[in-house]
PDB file of N, CA, C and O in Angstrom:
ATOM      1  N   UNK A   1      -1.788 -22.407  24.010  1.00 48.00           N
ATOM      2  CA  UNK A   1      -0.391 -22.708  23.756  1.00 48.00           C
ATOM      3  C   UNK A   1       0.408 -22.314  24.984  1.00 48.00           C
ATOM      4  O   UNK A   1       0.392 -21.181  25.466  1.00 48.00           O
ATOM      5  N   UNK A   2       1.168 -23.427  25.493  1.00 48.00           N
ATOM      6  CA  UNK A   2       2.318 -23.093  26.600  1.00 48.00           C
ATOM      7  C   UNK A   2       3.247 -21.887  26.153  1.00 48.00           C
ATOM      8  O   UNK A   2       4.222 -21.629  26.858  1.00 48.00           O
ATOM      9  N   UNK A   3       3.064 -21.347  25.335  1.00 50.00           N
ATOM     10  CA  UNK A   3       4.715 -20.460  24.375  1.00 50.00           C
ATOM     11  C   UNK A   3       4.701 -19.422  25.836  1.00 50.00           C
ATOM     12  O   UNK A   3       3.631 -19.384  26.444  1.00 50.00           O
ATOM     13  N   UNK A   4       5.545 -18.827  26.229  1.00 52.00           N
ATOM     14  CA  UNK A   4       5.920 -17.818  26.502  1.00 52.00           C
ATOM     15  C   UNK A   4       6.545 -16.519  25.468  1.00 52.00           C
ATOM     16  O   UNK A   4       7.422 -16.607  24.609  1.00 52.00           O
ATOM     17  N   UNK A   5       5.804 -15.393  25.868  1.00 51.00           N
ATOM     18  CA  UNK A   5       6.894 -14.089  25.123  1.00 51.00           C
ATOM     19  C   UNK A   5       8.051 -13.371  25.493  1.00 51.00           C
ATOM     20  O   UNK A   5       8.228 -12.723  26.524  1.00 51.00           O
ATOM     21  N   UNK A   6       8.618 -13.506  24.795  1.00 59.00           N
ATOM     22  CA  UNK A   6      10.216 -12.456  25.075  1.00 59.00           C
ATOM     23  C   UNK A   6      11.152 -13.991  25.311  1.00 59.00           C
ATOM     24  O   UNK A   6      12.121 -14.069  26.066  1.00 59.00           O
ATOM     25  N   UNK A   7      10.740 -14.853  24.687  1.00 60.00           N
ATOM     26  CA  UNK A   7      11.694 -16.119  24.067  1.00 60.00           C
ATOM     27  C   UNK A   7      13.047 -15.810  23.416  1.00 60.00           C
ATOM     28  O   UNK A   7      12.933 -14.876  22.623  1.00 60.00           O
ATOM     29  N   UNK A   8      14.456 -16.364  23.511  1.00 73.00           N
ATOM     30  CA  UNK A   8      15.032 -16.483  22.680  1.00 73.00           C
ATOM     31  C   UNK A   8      15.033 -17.141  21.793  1.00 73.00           C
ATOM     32  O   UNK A   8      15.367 -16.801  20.659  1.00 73.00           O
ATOM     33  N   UNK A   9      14.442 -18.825  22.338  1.00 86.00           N
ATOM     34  CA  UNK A   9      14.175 -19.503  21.295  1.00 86.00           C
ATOM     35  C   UNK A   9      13.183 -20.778  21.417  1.00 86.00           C
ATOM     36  O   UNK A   9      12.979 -21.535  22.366  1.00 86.00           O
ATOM     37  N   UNK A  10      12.742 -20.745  20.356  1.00 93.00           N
ATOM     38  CA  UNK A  10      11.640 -20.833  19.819  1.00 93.00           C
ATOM     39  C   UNK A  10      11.664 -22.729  19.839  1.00 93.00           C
ATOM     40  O   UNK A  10      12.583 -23.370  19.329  1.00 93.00           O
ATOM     41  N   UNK A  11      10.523 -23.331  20.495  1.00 95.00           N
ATOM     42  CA  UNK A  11      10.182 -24.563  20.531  1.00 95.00           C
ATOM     43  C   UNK A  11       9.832 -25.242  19.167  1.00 95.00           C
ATOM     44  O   UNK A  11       9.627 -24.568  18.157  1.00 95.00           O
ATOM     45  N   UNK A  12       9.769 -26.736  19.186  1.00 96.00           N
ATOM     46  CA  UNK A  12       9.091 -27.243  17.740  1.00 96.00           C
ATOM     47  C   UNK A  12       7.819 -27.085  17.425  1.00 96.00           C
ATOM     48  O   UNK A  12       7.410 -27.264  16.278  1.00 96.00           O
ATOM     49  N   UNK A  13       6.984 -26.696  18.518  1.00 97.00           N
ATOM     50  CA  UNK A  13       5.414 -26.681  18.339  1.00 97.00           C
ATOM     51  C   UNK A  13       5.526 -24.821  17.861  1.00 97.00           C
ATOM     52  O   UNK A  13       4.925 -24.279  16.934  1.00 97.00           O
ATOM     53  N   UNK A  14       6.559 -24.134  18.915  1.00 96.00           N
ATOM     54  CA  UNK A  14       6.363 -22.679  17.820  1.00 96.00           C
ATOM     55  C   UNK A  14       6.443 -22.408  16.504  1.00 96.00           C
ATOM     56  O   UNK A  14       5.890 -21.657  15.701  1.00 96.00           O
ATOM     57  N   UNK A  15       7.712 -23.645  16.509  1.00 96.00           N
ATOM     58  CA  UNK A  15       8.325 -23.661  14.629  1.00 96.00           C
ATOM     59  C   UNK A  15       6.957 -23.863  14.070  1.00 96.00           C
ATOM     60  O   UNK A  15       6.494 -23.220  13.128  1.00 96.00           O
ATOM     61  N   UNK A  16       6.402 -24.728  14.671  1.00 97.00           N
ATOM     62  CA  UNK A  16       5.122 -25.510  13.482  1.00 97.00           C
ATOM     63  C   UNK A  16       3.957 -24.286  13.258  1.00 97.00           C
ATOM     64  O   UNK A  16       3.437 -24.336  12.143  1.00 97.00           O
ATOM     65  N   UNK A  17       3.553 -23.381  13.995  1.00 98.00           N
ATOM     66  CA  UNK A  17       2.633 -22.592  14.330  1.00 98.00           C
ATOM     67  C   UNK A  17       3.006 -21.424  13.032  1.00 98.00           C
ATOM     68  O   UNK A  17       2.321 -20.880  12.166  1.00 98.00           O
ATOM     69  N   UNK A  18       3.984 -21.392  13.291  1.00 97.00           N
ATOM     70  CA  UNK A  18       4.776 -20.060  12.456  1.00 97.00           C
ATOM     71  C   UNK A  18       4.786 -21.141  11.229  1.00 97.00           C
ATOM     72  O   UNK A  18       3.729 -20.846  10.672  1.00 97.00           O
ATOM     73  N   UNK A  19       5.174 -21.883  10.710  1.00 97.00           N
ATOM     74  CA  UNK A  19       5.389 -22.782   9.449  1.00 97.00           C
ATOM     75  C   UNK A  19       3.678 -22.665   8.762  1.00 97.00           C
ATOM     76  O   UNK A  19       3.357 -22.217   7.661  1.00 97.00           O
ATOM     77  N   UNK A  20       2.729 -23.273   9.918  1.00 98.00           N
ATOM     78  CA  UNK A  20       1.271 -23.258   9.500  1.00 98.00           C
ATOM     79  C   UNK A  20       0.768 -22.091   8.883  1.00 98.00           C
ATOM     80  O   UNK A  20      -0.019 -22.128   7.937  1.00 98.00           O
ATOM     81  N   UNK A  21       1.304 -20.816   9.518  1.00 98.00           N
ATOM     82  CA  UNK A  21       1.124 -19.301   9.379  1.00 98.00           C
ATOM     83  C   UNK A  21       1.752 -18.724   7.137  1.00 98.00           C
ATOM     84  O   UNK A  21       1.401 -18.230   6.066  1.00 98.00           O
ATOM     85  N   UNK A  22       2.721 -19.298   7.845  1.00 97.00           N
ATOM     86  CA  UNK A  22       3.364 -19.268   6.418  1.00 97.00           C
ATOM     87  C   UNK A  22       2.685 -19.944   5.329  1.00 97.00           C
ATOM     88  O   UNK A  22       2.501 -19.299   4.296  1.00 97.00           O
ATOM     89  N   UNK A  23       2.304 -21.084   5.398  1.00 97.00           N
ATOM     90  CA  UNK A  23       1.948 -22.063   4.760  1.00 97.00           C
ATOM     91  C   UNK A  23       0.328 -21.319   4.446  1.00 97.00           C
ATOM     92  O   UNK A  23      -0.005 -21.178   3.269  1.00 97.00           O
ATOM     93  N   UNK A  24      -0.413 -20.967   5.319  1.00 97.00           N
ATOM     94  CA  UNK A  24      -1.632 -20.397   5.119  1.00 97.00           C
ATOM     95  C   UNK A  24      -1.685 -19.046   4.605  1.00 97.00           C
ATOM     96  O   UNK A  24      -2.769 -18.467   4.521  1.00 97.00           O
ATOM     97  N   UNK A  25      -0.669 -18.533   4.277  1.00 96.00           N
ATOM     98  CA  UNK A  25      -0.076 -17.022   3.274  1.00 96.00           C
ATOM     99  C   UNK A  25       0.248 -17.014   1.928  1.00 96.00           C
ATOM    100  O   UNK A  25       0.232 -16.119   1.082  1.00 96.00           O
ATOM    101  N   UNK A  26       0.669 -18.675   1.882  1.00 95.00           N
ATOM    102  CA  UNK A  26       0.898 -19.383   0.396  1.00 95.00           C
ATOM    103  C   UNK A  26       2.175 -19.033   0.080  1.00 95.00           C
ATOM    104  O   UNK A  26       2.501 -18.468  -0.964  1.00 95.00           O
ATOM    105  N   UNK A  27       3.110 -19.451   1.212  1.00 95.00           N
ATOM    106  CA  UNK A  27       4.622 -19.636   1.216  1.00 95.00           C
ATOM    107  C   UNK A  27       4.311 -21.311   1.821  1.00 95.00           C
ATOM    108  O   UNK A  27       3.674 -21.763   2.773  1.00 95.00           O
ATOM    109  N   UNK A  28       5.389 -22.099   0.357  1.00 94.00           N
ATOM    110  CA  UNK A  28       5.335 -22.993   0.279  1.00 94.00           C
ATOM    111  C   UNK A  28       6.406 -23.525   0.952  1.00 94.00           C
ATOM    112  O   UNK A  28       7.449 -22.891   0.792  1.00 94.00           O
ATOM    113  N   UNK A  29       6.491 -24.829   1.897  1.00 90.00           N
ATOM    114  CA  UNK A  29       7.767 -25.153   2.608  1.00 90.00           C
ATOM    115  C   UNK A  29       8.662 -25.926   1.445  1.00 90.00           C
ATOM    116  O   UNK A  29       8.064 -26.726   0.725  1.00 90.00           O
ATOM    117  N   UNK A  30      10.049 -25.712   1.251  1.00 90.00           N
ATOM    118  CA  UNK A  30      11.159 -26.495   0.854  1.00 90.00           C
ATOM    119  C   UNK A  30      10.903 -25.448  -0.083  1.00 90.00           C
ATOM    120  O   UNK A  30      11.939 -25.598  -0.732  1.00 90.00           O
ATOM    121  N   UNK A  31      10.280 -24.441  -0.690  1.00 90.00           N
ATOM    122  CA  UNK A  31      10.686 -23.793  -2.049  1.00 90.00           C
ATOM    123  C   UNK A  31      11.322 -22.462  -1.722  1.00 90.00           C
ATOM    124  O   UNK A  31      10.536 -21.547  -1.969  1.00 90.00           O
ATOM    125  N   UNK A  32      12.460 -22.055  -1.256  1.00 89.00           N
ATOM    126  CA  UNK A  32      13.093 -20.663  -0.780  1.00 89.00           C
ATOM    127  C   UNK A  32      12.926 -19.685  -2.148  1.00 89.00           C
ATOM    128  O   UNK A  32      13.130 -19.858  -3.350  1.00 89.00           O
ATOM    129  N   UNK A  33      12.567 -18.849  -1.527  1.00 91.00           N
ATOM    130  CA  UNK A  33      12.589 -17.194  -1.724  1.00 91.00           C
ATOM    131  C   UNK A  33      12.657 -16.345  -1.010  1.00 91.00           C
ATOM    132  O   UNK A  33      12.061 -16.440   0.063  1.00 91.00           O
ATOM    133  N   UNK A  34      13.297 -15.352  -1.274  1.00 92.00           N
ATOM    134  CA  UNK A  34      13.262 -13.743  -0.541  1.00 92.00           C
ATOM    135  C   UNK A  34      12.591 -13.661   0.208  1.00 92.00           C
ATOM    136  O   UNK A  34      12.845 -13.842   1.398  1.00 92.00           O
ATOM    137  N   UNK A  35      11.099 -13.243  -0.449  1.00 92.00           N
ATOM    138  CA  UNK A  35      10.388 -13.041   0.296  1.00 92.00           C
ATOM    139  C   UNK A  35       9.819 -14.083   1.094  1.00 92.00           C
ATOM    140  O   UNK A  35       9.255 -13.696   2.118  1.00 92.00           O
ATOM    141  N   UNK A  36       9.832 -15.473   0.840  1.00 94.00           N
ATOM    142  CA  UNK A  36       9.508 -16.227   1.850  1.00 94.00           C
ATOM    143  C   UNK A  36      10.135 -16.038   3.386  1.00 94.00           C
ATOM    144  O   UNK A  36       9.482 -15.879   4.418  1.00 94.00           O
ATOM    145  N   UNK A  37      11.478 -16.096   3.255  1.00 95.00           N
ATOM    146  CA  UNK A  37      12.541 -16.405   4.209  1.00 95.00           C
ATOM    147  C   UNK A  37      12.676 -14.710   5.099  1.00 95.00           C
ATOM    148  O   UNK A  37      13.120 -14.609   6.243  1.00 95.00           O
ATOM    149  N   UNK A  38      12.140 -13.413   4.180  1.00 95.00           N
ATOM    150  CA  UNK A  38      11.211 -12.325   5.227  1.00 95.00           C
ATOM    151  C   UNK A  38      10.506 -12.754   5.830  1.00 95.00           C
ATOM    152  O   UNK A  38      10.538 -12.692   7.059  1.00 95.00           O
ATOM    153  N   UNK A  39       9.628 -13.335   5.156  1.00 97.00           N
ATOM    154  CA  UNK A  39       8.431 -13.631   6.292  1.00 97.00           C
ATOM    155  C   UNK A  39       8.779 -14.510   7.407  1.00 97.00           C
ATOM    156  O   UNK A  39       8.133 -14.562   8.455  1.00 97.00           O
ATOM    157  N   UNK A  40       9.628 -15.069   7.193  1.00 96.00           N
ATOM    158  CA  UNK A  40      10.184 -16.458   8.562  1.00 96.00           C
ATOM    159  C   UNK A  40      10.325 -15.472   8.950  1.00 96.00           C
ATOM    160  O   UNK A  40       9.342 -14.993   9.516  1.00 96.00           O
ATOM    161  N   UNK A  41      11.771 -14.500   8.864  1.00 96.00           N
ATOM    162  CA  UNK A  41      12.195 -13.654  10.110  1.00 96.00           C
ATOM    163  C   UNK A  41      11.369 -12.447  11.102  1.00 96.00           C
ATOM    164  O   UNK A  41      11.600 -11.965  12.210  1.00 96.00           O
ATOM    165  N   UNK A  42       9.983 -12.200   9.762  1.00 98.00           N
ATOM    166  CA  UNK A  42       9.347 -11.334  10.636  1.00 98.00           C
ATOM    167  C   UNK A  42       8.737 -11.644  11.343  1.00 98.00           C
ATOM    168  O   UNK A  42       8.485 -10.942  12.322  1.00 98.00           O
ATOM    169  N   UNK A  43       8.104 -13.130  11.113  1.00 98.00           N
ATOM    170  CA  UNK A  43       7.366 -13.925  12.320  1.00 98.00           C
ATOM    171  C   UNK A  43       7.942 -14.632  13.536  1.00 98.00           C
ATOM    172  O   UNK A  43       7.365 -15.124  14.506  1.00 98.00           O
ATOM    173  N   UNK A  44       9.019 -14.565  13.281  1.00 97.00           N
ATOM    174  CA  UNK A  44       9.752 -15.095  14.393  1.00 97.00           C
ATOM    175  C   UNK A  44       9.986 -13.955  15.146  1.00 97.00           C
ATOM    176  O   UNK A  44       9.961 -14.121  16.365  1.00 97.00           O
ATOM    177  N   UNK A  45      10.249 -12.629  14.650  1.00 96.00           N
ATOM    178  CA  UNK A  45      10.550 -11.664  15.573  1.00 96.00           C
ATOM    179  C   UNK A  45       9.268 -11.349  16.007  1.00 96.00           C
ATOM    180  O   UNK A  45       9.193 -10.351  16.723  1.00 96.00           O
ATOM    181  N   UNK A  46       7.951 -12.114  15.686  1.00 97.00           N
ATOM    182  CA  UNK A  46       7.110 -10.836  15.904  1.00 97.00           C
ATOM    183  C   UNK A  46       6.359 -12.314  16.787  1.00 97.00           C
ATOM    184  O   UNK A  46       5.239 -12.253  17.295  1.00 97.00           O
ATOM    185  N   UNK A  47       7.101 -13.377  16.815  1.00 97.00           N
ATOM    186  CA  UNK A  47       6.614 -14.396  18.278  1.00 97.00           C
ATOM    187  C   UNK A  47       7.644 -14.195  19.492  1.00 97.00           C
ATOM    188  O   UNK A  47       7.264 -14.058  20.655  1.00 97.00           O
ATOM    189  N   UNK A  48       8.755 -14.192  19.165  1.00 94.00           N
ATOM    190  CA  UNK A  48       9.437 -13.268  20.659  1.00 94.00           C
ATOM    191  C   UNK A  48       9.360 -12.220  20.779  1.00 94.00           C
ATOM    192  O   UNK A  48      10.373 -11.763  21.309  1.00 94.00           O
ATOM    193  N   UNK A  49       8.249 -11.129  20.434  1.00 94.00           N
ATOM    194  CA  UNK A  49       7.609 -10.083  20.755  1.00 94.00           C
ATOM    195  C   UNK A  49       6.793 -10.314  21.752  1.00 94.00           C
ATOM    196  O   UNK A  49       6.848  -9.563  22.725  1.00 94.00           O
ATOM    197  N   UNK A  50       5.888 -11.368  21.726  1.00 95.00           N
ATOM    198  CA  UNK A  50       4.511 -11.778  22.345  1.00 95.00           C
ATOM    199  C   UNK A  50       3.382 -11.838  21.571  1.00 95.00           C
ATOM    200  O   UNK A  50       2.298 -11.694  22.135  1.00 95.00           O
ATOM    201  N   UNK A  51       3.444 -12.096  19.919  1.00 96.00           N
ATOM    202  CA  UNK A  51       2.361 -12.539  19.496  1.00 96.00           C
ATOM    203  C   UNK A  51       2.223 -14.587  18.909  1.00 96.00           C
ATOM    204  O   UNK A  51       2.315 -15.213  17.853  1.00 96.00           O
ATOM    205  N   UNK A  52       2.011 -14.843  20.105  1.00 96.00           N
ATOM    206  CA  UNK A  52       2.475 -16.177  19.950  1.00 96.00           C
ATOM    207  C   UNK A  52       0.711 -16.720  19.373  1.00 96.00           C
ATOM    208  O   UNK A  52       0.602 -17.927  19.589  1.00 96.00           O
ATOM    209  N   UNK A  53      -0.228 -16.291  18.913  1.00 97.00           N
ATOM    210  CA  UNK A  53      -1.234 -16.840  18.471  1.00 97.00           C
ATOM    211  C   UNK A  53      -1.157 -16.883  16.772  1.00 97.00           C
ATOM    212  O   UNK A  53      -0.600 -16.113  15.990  1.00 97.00           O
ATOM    213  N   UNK A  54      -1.882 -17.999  16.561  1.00 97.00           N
ATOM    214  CA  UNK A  54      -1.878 -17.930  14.815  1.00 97.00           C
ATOM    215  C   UNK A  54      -2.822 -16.699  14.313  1.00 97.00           C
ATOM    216  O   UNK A  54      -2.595 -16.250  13.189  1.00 97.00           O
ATOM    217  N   UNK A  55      -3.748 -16.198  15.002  1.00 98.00           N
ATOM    218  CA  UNK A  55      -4.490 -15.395  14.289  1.00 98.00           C
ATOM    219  C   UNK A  55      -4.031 -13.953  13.848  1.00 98.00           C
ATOM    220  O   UNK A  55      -4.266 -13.228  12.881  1.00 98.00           O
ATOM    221  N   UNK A  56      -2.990 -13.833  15.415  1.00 98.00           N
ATOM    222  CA  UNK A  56      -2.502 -12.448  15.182  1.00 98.00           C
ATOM    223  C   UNK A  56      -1.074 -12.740  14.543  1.00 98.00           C
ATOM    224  O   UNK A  56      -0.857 -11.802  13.776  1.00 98.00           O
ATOM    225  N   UNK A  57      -0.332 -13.356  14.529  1.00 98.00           N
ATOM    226  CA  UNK A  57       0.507 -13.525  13.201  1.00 98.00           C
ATOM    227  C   UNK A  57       0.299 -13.443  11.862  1.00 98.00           C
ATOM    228  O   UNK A  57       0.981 -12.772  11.088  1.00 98.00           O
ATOM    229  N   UNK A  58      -1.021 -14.395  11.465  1.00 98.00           N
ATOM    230  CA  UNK A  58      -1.007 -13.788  10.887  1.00 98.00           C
ATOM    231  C   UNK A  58      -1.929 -12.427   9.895  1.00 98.00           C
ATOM    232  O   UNK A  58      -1.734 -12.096   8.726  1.00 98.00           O
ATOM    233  N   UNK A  59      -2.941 -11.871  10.900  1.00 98.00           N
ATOM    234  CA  UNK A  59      -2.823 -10.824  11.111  1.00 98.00           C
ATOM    235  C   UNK A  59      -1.425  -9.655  10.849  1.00 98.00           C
ATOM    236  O   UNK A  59      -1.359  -8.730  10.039  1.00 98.00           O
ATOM    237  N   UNK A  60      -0.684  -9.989  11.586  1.00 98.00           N
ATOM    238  CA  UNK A  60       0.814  -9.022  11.572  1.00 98.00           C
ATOM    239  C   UNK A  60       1.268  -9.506   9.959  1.00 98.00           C
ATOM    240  O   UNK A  60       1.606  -8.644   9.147  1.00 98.00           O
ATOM    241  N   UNK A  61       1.239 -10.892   9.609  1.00 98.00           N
ATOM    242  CA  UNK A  61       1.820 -11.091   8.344  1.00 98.00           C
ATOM    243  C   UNK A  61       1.427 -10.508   7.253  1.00 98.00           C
ATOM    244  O   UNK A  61       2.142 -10.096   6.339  1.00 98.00           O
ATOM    245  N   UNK A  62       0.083 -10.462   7.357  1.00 97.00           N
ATOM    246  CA  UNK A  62      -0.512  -9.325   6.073  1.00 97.00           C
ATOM    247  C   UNK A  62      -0.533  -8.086   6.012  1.00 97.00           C
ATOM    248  O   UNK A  62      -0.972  -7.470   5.040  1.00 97.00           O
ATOM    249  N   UNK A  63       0.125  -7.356   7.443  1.00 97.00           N
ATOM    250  CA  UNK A  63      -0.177  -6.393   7.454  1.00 97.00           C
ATOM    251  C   UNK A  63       1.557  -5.804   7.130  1.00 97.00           C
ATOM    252  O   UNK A  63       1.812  -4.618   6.920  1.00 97.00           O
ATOM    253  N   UNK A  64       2.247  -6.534   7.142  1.00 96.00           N
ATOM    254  CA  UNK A  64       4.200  -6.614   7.146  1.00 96.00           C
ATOM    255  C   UNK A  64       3.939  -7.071   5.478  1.00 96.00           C
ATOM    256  O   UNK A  64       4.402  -6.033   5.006  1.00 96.00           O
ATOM    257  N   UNK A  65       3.670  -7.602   4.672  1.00 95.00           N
ATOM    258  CA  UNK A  65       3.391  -7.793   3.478  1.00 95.00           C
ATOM    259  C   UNK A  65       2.474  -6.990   2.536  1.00 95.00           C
ATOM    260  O   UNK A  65       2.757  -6.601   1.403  1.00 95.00           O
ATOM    261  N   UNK A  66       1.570  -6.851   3.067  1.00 94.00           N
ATOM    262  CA  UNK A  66       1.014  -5.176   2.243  1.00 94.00           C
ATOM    263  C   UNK A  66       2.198  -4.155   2.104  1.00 94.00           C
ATOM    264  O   UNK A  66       2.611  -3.912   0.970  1.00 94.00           O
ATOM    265  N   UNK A  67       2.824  -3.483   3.300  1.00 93.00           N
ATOM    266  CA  UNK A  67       3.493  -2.654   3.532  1.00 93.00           C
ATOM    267  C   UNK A  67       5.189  -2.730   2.949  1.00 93.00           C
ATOM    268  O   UNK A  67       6.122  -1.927   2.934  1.00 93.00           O
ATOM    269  N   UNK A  68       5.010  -4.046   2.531  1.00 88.00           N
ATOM    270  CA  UNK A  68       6.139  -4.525   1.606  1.00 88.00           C
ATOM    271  C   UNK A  68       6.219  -4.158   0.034  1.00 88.00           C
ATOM    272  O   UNK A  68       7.158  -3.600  -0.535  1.00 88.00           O
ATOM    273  N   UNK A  69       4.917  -4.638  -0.567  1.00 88.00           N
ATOM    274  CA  UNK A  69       4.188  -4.541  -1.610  1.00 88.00           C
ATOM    275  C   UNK A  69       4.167  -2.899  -1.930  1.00 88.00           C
ATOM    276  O   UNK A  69       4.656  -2.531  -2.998  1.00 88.00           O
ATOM    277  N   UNK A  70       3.773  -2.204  -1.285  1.00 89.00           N
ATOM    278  CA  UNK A  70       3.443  -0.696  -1.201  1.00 89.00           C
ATOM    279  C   UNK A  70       5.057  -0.163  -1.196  1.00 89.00           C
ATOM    280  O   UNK A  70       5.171   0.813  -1.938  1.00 89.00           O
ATOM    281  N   UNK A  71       6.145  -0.499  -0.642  1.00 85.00           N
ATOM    282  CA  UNK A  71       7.303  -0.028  -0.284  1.00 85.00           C
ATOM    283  C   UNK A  71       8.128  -0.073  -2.057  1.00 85.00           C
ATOM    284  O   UNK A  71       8.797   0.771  -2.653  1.00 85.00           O
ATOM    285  N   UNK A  72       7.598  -1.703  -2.500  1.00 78.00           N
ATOM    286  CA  UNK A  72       7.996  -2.113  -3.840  1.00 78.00           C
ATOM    287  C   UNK A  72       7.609  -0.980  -5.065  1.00 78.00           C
ATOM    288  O   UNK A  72       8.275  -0.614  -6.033  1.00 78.00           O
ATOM    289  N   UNK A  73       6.459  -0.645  -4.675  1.00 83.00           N
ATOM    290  CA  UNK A  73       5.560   0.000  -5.915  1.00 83.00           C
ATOM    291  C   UNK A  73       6.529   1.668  -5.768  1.00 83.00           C
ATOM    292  O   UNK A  73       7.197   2.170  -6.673  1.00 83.00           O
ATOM    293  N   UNK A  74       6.347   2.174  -4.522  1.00 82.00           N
ATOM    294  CA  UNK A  74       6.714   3.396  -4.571  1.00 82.00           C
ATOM    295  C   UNK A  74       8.691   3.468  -5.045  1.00 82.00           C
ATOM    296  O   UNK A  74       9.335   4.474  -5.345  1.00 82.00           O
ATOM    297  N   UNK A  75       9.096   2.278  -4.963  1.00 82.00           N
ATOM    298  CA  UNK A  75      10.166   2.357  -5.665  1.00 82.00           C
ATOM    299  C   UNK A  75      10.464   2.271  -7.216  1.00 82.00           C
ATOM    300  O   UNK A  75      11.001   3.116  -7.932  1.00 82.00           O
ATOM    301  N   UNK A  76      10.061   1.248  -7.482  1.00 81.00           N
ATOM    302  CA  UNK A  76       9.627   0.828  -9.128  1.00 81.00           C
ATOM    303  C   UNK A  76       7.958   1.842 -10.070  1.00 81.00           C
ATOM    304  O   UNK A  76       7.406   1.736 -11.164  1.00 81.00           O
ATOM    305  N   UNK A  77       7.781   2.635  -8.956  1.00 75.00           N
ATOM    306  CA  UNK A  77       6.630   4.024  -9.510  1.00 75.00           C
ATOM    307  C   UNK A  77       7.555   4.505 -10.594  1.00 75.00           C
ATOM    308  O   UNK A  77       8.740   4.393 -10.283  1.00 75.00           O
ATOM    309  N   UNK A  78       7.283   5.106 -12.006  1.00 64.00           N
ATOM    310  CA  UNK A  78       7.602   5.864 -13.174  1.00 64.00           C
ATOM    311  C   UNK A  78       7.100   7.221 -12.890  1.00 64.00           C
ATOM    312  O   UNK A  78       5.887   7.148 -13.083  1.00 64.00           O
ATOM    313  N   UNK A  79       7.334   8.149 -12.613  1.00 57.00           N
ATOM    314  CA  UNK A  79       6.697   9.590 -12.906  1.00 57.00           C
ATOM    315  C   UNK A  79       7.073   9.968 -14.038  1.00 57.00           C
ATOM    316  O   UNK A  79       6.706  11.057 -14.480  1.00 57.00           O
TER     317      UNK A  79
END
């Protein structure tokens, strides 16, 4: 991929990469949610970081979504 890191903004072939990423996480395009529209922003911040490959996105995506999941539980936890 031509992408460069430390982008402001982001090409149509990045959009698509990051869309594919999403799409392969089982965030569906045209159906908005919360947490979908997190995950856009964390992948977008985390391709003008310099992780412009699909593997390590999403890599980073599961690992920003576990840590989501875990953040949820320890709030909604009953003692």
């Amino acid at each position: 991929m031509t992408s460069h890191s430390h982008r402001q903004y982001l090409s149509s072939s990045d959009m698509a990469l990051i869309e594919q990423v999403l799409a392969d996480a089982g965030f569906v395009k045209g159906v908005p949610s919360e947490k979908g529209r997190d995950a856009a922003k964390f992948l977008t911040r985390k391709f003008q970081d310099g992780v412009v490959d699909g593997a390590g996105l999403a890599k980073a995506l599961r690992g920003h979504l576990v840590a989501l999941e875990f953040q949820h539980r320890r709030r909604t936890a009953r003692w």
